[in-house]
Amino acid sequence: MAKKPKQASGTPAIVALTAAGVSFTTHAYEHDPSHPSYGEEAAQALGVSPEQVFKTLVADVDGALTVAVVPVSGSLDLKALAAAVGGKRAAMADPTLAERTTGYVRGGISPLGQRRRLPTVLDASASGHATIGVSAGRRGLEVELSPTDLATLTSAVLAPVARP
């Protein structure tokens, strides 16, 4: 009897990374529900600079959901995001719609392995780091990988979309 190939396990983000064969490291930490910022909590727990940990935000650009991946140390510039994807107006997406579309819960939305692949913009500052951290698909779990691999796997546009 032939052996079945071993299935990748974990969150959809980890499954996608494993299937792509890219190098990555997962980092788990105890999530504190009372912490005011998911991203800053991750940076503190992992002992890295908030400029190296990126948050995944879902915005509505001219009626189309779009993902922005920006450092947790800053905020999203909605005008710059709209411009990066050739749009005119951008606003933060309804959190329930973002969760339903990506398949992840707020605070655990990963740019990888989303239920429906959305256009993605990675802040240009990511290219200044050898590796960056992004959510691995649940609160308390980050994945560290090269920004080049992240951009390739998400077909991301690199653009300056973060504000300090």
PDB file of C-alpha atoms in Angstrom:
ATOM      1  CA  MET A   1       0.000   0.000   0.000  1.00  0.00           C
ATOM      2  CA  ALA A   2       1.426   3.414  -0.984  1.00  0.00           C
ATOM      3  CA  LYS A   3       1.929   6.010   1.705  1.00  0.00           C
ATOM      4  CA  LYS A   4      -0.073   9.184   1.432  1.00  0.00           C
ATOM      5  CA  PRO A   5       2.005  12.340   1.151  1.00  0.00           C
ATOM      6  CA  LYS A   6       2.239  14.100   4.491  1.00  0.00           C
ATOM      7  CA  GLN A   7      -0.218  16.993   4.664  1.00  0.00           C
ATOM      8  CA  ALA A   8       1.075  20.354   5.853  1.00  0.00           C
ATOM      9  CA  SER A   9      -0.587  21.308   9.113  1.00  0.00           C
ATOM     10  CA  GLY A  10      -1.221  24.561  10.882  1.00  0.00           C
ATOM     11  CA  THR A  11      -2.973  27.735   9.881  1.00  0.00           C
ATOM     12  CA  PRO A  12      -3.739  28.387   6.205  1.00  0.00           C
ATOM     13  CA  ALA A  13      -0.768  30.817   6.205  1.00  0.00           C
ATOM     14  CA  ILE A  14       1.636  28.126   7.405  1.00  0.00           C
ATOM     15  CA  VAL A  15       0.170  25.620   4.950  1.00  0.00           C
ATOM     16  CA  ALA A  16       0.713  28.142   2.109  1.00  0.00           C
ATOM     17  CA  LEU A  17       4.307  28.809   3.177  1.00  0.00           C
ATOM     18  CA  THR A  18       5.066  25.105   3.477  1.00  0.00           C
ATOM     19  CA  ALA A  19       3.538  24.382   0.057  1.00  0.00           C
ATOM     20  CA  ALA A  20       5.576  27.213  -1.495  1.00  0.00           C
ATOM     21  CA  GLY A  21       8.786  25.788  -0.048  1.00  0.00           C
ATOM     22  CA  VAL A  22      10.070  29.122   1.255  1.00  0.00           C
ATOM     23  CA  SER A  23      12.172  29.535   4.368  1.00  0.00           C
ATOM     24  CA  PHE A  24      10.235  30.782   7.395  1.00  0.00           C
ATOM     25  CA  THR A  25      10.211  30.597  11.174  1.00  0.00           C
ATOM     26  CA  THR A  26       7.152  30.596  13.409  1.00  0.00           C
ATOM     27  CA  HIS A  27       7.107  32.398  16.747  1.00  0.00           C
ATOM     28  CA  ALA A  28       4.364  31.689  19.284  1.00  0.00           C
ATOM     29  CA  TYR A  29       3.652  33.856  22.307  1.00  0.00           C
ATOM     30  CA  GLU A  30       0.943  34.117  24.933  1.00  0.00           C
ATOM     31  CA  HIS A  31      -1.642  36.585  23.617  1.00  0.00           C
ATOM     32  CA  ASP A  32      -2.980  39.040  26.193  1.00  0.00           C
ATOM     33  CA  PRO A  33      -6.562  40.022  25.217  1.00  0.00           C
ATOM     34  CA  SER A  34      -6.262  43.258  27.223  1.00  0.00           C
ATOM     35  CA  HIS A  35      -3.235  44.535  25.249  1.00  0.00           C
ATOM     36  CA  PRO A  36      -4.241  47.645  23.245  1.00  0.00           C
ATOM     37  CA  SER A  37      -2.273  46.703  20.080  1.00  0.00           C
ATOM     38  CA  TYR A  38      -1.940  43.212  18.595  1.00  0.00           C
ATOM     39  CA  GLY A  39       1.136  44.186  16.580  1.00  0.00           C
ATOM     40  CA  GLU A  40       2.986  45.988  19.364  1.00  0.00           C
ATOM     41  CA  GLU A  41       2.226  43.046  21.646  1.00  0.00           C
ATOM     42  CA  ALA A  42       3.840  40.719  19.088  1.00  0.00           C
ATOM     43  CA  ALA A  43       6.949  42.923  18.770  1.00  0.00           C
ATOM     44  CA  GLN A  44       7.341  43.099  22.567  1.00  0.00           C
ATOM     45  CA  ALA A  45       6.781  39.353  23.032  1.00  0.00           C
ATOM     46  CA  LEU A  46       9.310  38.511  20.314  1.00  0.00           C
ATOM     47  CA  GLY A  47      11.847  41.091  21.485  1.00  0.00           C
ATOM     48  CA  VAL A  48      12.141  42.808  18.105  1.00  0.00           C
ATOM     49  CA  SER A  49      11.718  46.355  16.869  1.00  0.00           C
ATOM     50  CA  PRO A  50       8.130  47.379  15.999  1.00  0.00           C
ATOM     51  CA  GLU A  51       9.532  48.499  12.614  1.00  0.00           C
ATOM     52  CA  GLN A  52      10.279  44.836  11.812  1.00  0.00           C
ATOM     53  CA  VAL A  53       6.824  43.466  12.707  1.00  0.00           C
ATOM     54  CA  PHE A  54       4.091  44.207  10.184  1.00  0.00           C
ATOM     55  CA  LYS A  55       0.326  44.316  10.616  1.00  0.00           C
ATOM     56  CA  THR A  56      -2.151  43.217   7.982  1.00  0.00           C
ATOM     57  CA  LEU A  57      -4.972  45.681   7.375  1.00  0.00           C
ATOM     58  CA  VAL A  58      -7.903  45.321   5.010  1.00  0.00           C
ATOM     59  CA  ALA A  59      -9.186  48.440   3.265  1.00  0.00           C
ATOM     60  CA  ASP A  60     -11.848  49.202   0.699  1.00  0.00           C
ATOM     61  CA  VAL A  61     -10.338  50.917  -2.345  1.00  0.00           C
ATOM     62  CA  ASP A  62     -13.011  52.146  -4.750  1.00  0.00           C
ATOM     63  CA  GLY A  63     -15.273  49.250  -3.740  1.00  0.00           C
ATOM     64  CA  ALA A  64     -12.593  46.517  -3.865  1.00  0.00           C
ATOM     65  CA  LEU A  65     -11.075  44.988  -0.749  1.00  0.00           C
ATOM     66  CA  THR A  66      -7.310  45.469  -0.646  1.00  0.00           C
ATOM     67  CA  VAL A  67      -4.697  44.298   1.854  1.00  0.00           C
ATOM     68  CA  ALA A  68      -2.069  46.667   3.248  1.00  0.00           C
ATOM     69  CA  VAL A  69       0.927  45.288   5.169  1.00  0.00           C
ATOM     70  CA  VAL A  70       2.554  48.038   7.234  1.00  0.00           C
ATOM     71  CA  PRO A  71       4.911  48.233  10.239  1.00  0.00           C
ATOM     72  CA  VAL A  72       3.129  48.069  13.599  1.00  0.00           C
ATOM     73  CA  SER A  73       5.107  51.186  14.572  1.00  0.00           C
ATOM     74  CA  GLY A  74       3.112  53.282  12.097  1.00  0.00           C
ATOM     75  CA  SER A  75      -0.288  53.650  10.542  1.00  0.00           C
ATOM     76  CA  LEU A  76      -1.727  53.186   7.087  1.00  0.00           C
ATOM     77  CA  ASP A  77      -1.836  56.167   4.729  1.00  0.00           C
ATOM     78  CA  LEU A  78      -5.138  55.509   2.950  1.00  0.00           C
ATOM     79  CA  LYS A  79      -4.446  58.012   0.135  1.00  0.00           C
ATOM     80  CA  ALA A  80      -1.090  56.351  -0.571  1.00  0.00           C
ATOM     81  CA  LEU A  81      -2.749  52.916  -0.566  1.00  0.00           C
ATOM     82  CA  ALA A  82      -5.369  54.032  -3.081  1.00  0.00           C
ATOM     83  CA  ALA A  83      -2.656  55.519  -5.307  1.00  0.00           C
ATOM     84  CA  ALA A  84      -0.538  52.343  -5.070  1.00  0.00           C
ATOM     85  CA  VAL A  85      -3.335  50.263  -6.613  1.00  0.00           C
ATOM     86  CA  GLY A  86      -4.526  52.897  -9.083  1.00  0.00           C
ATOM     87  CA  GLY A  87      -7.560  53.883  -7.029  1.00  0.00           C
ATOM     88  CA  LYS A  88      -9.005  57.186  -5.929  1.00  0.00           C
ATOM     89  CA  ARG A  89     -10.476  56.606  -2.459  1.00  0.00           C
ATOM     90  CA  ALA A  90      -9.690  54.214   0.340  1.00  0.00           C
ATOM     91  CA  ALA A  91     -11.296  53.566   3.712  1.00  0.00           C
ATOM     92  CA  MET A  92     -10.800  50.861   6.282  1.00  0.00           C
ATOM     93  CA  ALA A  93     -12.974  47.843   5.522  1.00  0.00           C
ATOM     94  CA  ASP A  94     -15.716  46.692   7.847  1.00  0.00           C
ATOM     95  CA  PRO A  95     -13.992  44.306  10.311  1.00  0.00           C
ATOM     96  CA  THR A  96     -16.667  41.616   9.905  1.00  0.00           C
ATOM     97  CA  LEU A  97     -16.308  41.724   6.116  1.00  0.00           C
ATOM     98  CA  ALA A  98     -12.505  41.574   6.443  1.00  0.00           C
ATOM     99  CA  GLU A  99     -12.768  38.496   8.669  1.00  0.00           C
ATOM    100  CA  ARG A 100     -15.297  36.766   6.422  1.00  0.00           C
ATOM    101  CA  THR A 101     -13.306  37.483   3.246  1.00  0.00           C
ATOM    102  CA  THR A 102      -9.864  36.516   4.578  1.00  0.00           C
ATOM    103  CA  GLY A 103     -10.967  33.623   6.787  1.00  0.00           C
ATOM    104  CA  TYR A 104      -9.049  35.048   9.751  1.00  0.00           C
ATOM    105  CA  VAL A 105     -10.076  36.898  12.916  1.00  0.00           C
ATOM    106  CA  ARG A 106      -9.095  40.499  13.586  1.00  0.00           C
ATOM    107  CA  GLY A 107      -5.678  40.590  15.229  1.00  0.00           C
ATOM    108  CA  GLY A 108      -4.802  37.369  13.431  1.00  0.00           C
ATOM    109  CA  ILE A 109      -5.321  38.306   9.785  1.00  0.00           C
ATOM    110  CA  SER A 110      -2.365  37.089   7.756  1.00  0.00           C
ATOM    111  CA  PRO A 111      -1.460  38.330   4.281  1.00  0.00           C
ATOM    112  CA  LEU A 112      -0.860  34.641   3.428  1.00  0.00           C
ATOM    113  CA  GLY A 113      -3.351  31.823   2.919  1.00  0.00           C
ATOM    114  CA  GLN A 114      -6.426  34.014   2.793  1.00  0.00           C
ATOM    115  CA  ARG A 115      -9.756  32.459   1.862  1.00  0.00           C
ATOM    116  CA  ARG A 116      -9.979  34.833  -1.101  1.00  0.00           C
ATOM    117  CA  ARG A 117      -6.775  36.299  -2.493  1.00  0.00           C
ATOM    118  CA  LEU A 118      -6.926  40.075  -2.379  1.00  0.00           C
ATOM    119  CA  PRO A 119      -4.708  42.696  -4.019  1.00  0.00           C
ATOM    120  CA  THR A 120      -1.867  43.362  -1.581  1.00  0.00           C
ATOM    121  CA  VAL A 121       0.440  46.311  -0.965  1.00  0.00           C
ATOM    122  CA  LEU A 122       3.553  45.827   1.184  1.00  0.00           C
ATOM    123  CA  ASP A 123       5.037  48.986   2.664  1.00  0.00           C
ATOM    124  CA  ALA A 124       8.349  49.779   0.990  1.00  0.00           C
ATOM    125  CA  SER A 125      10.117  49.926   4.374  1.00  0.00           C
ATOM    126  CA  ALA A 126       9.964  46.110   4.476  1.00  0.00           C
ATOM    127  CA  SER A 127      12.773  45.917   1.936  1.00  0.00           C
ATOM    128  CA  GLY A 128      15.116  47.457   4.527  1.00  0.00           C
ATOM    129  CA  HIS A 129      14.969  44.286   6.655  1.00  0.00           C
ATOM    130  CA  ALA A 130      16.424  40.828   6.004  1.00  0.00           C
ATOM    131  CA  THR A 131      13.275  39.341   7.563  1.00  0.00           C
ATOM    132  CA  ILE A 132       9.970  40.701   8.812  1.00  0.00           C
ATOM    133  CA  GLY A 133       7.245  39.284  11.011  1.00  0.00           C
ATOM    134  CA  VAL A 134       3.599  39.029   9.994  1.00  0.00           C
ATOM    135  CA  SER A 135       0.652  37.235  11.526  1.00  0.00           C
ATOM    136  CA  ALA A 136       0.687  33.504  10.918  1.00  0.00           C
ATOM    137  CA  GLY A 137      -3.095  33.409  11.004  1.00  0.00           C
ATOM    138  CA  ARG A 138      -4.045  33.567  14.649  1.00  0.00           C
ATOM    139  CA  ARG A 139      -3.461  35.811  17.624  1.00  0.00           C
ATOM    140  CA  GLY A 140      -0.250  34.850  19.379  1.00  0.00           C
ATOM    141  CA  LEU A 141       1.439  33.336  16.328  1.00  0.00           C
ATOM    142  CA  GLU A 142       3.801  35.213  14.016  1.00  0.00           C
ATOM    143  CA  VAL A 143       5.751  34.025  11.017  1.00  0.00           C
ATOM    144  CA  GLU A 144       9.152  35.468  10.117  1.00  0.00           C
ATOM    145  CA  LEU A 145      10.189  35.462   6.476  1.00  0.00           C
ATOM    146  CA  SER A 146      12.006  37.559   3.908  1.00  0.00           C
ATOM    147  CA  PRO A 147      10.035  40.520   2.562  1.00  0.00           C
ATOM    148  CA  THR A 148      10.889  39.328  -0.961  1.00  0.00           C
ATOM    149  CA  ASP A 149       9.233  35.955  -0.309  1.00  0.00           C
ATOM    150  CA  LEU A 150       6.182  37.660   1.201  1.00  0.00           C
ATOM    151  CA  ALA A 151       5.865  39.988  -1.796  1.00  0.00           C
ATOM    152  CA  THR A 152       6.241  37.083  -4.226  1.00  0.00           C
ATOM    153  CA  LEU A 153       3.716  34.826  -2.475  1.00  0.00           C
ATOM    154  CA  THR A 154       1.084  37.562  -2.209  1.00  0.00           C
ATOM    155  CA  SER A 155       1.866  39.210  -5.571  1.00  0.00           C
ATOM    156  CA  ALA A 156       2.273  42.404  -3.549  1.00  0.00           C
ATOM    157  CA  VAL A 157       3.078  45.824  -4.876  1.00  0.00           C
ATOM    158  CA  LEU A 158       5.847  47.521  -2.862  1.00  0.00           C
ATOM    159  CA  ALA A 159       4.923  51.134  -2.114  1.00  0.00           C
ATOM    160  CA  PRO A 160       5.332  53.689   0.690  1.00  0.00           C
ATOM    161  CA  VAL A 161       1.904  53.307   2.318  1.00  0.00           C
ATOM    162  CA  ALA A 162       2.814  53.720   6.016  1.00  0.00           C
ATOM    163  CA  ARG A 163       2.965  56.873   8.097  1.00  0.00           C
ATOM    164  CA  PRO A 164       5.089  57.115  11.258  1.00  0.00           C
TER     165      PRO A 164
END
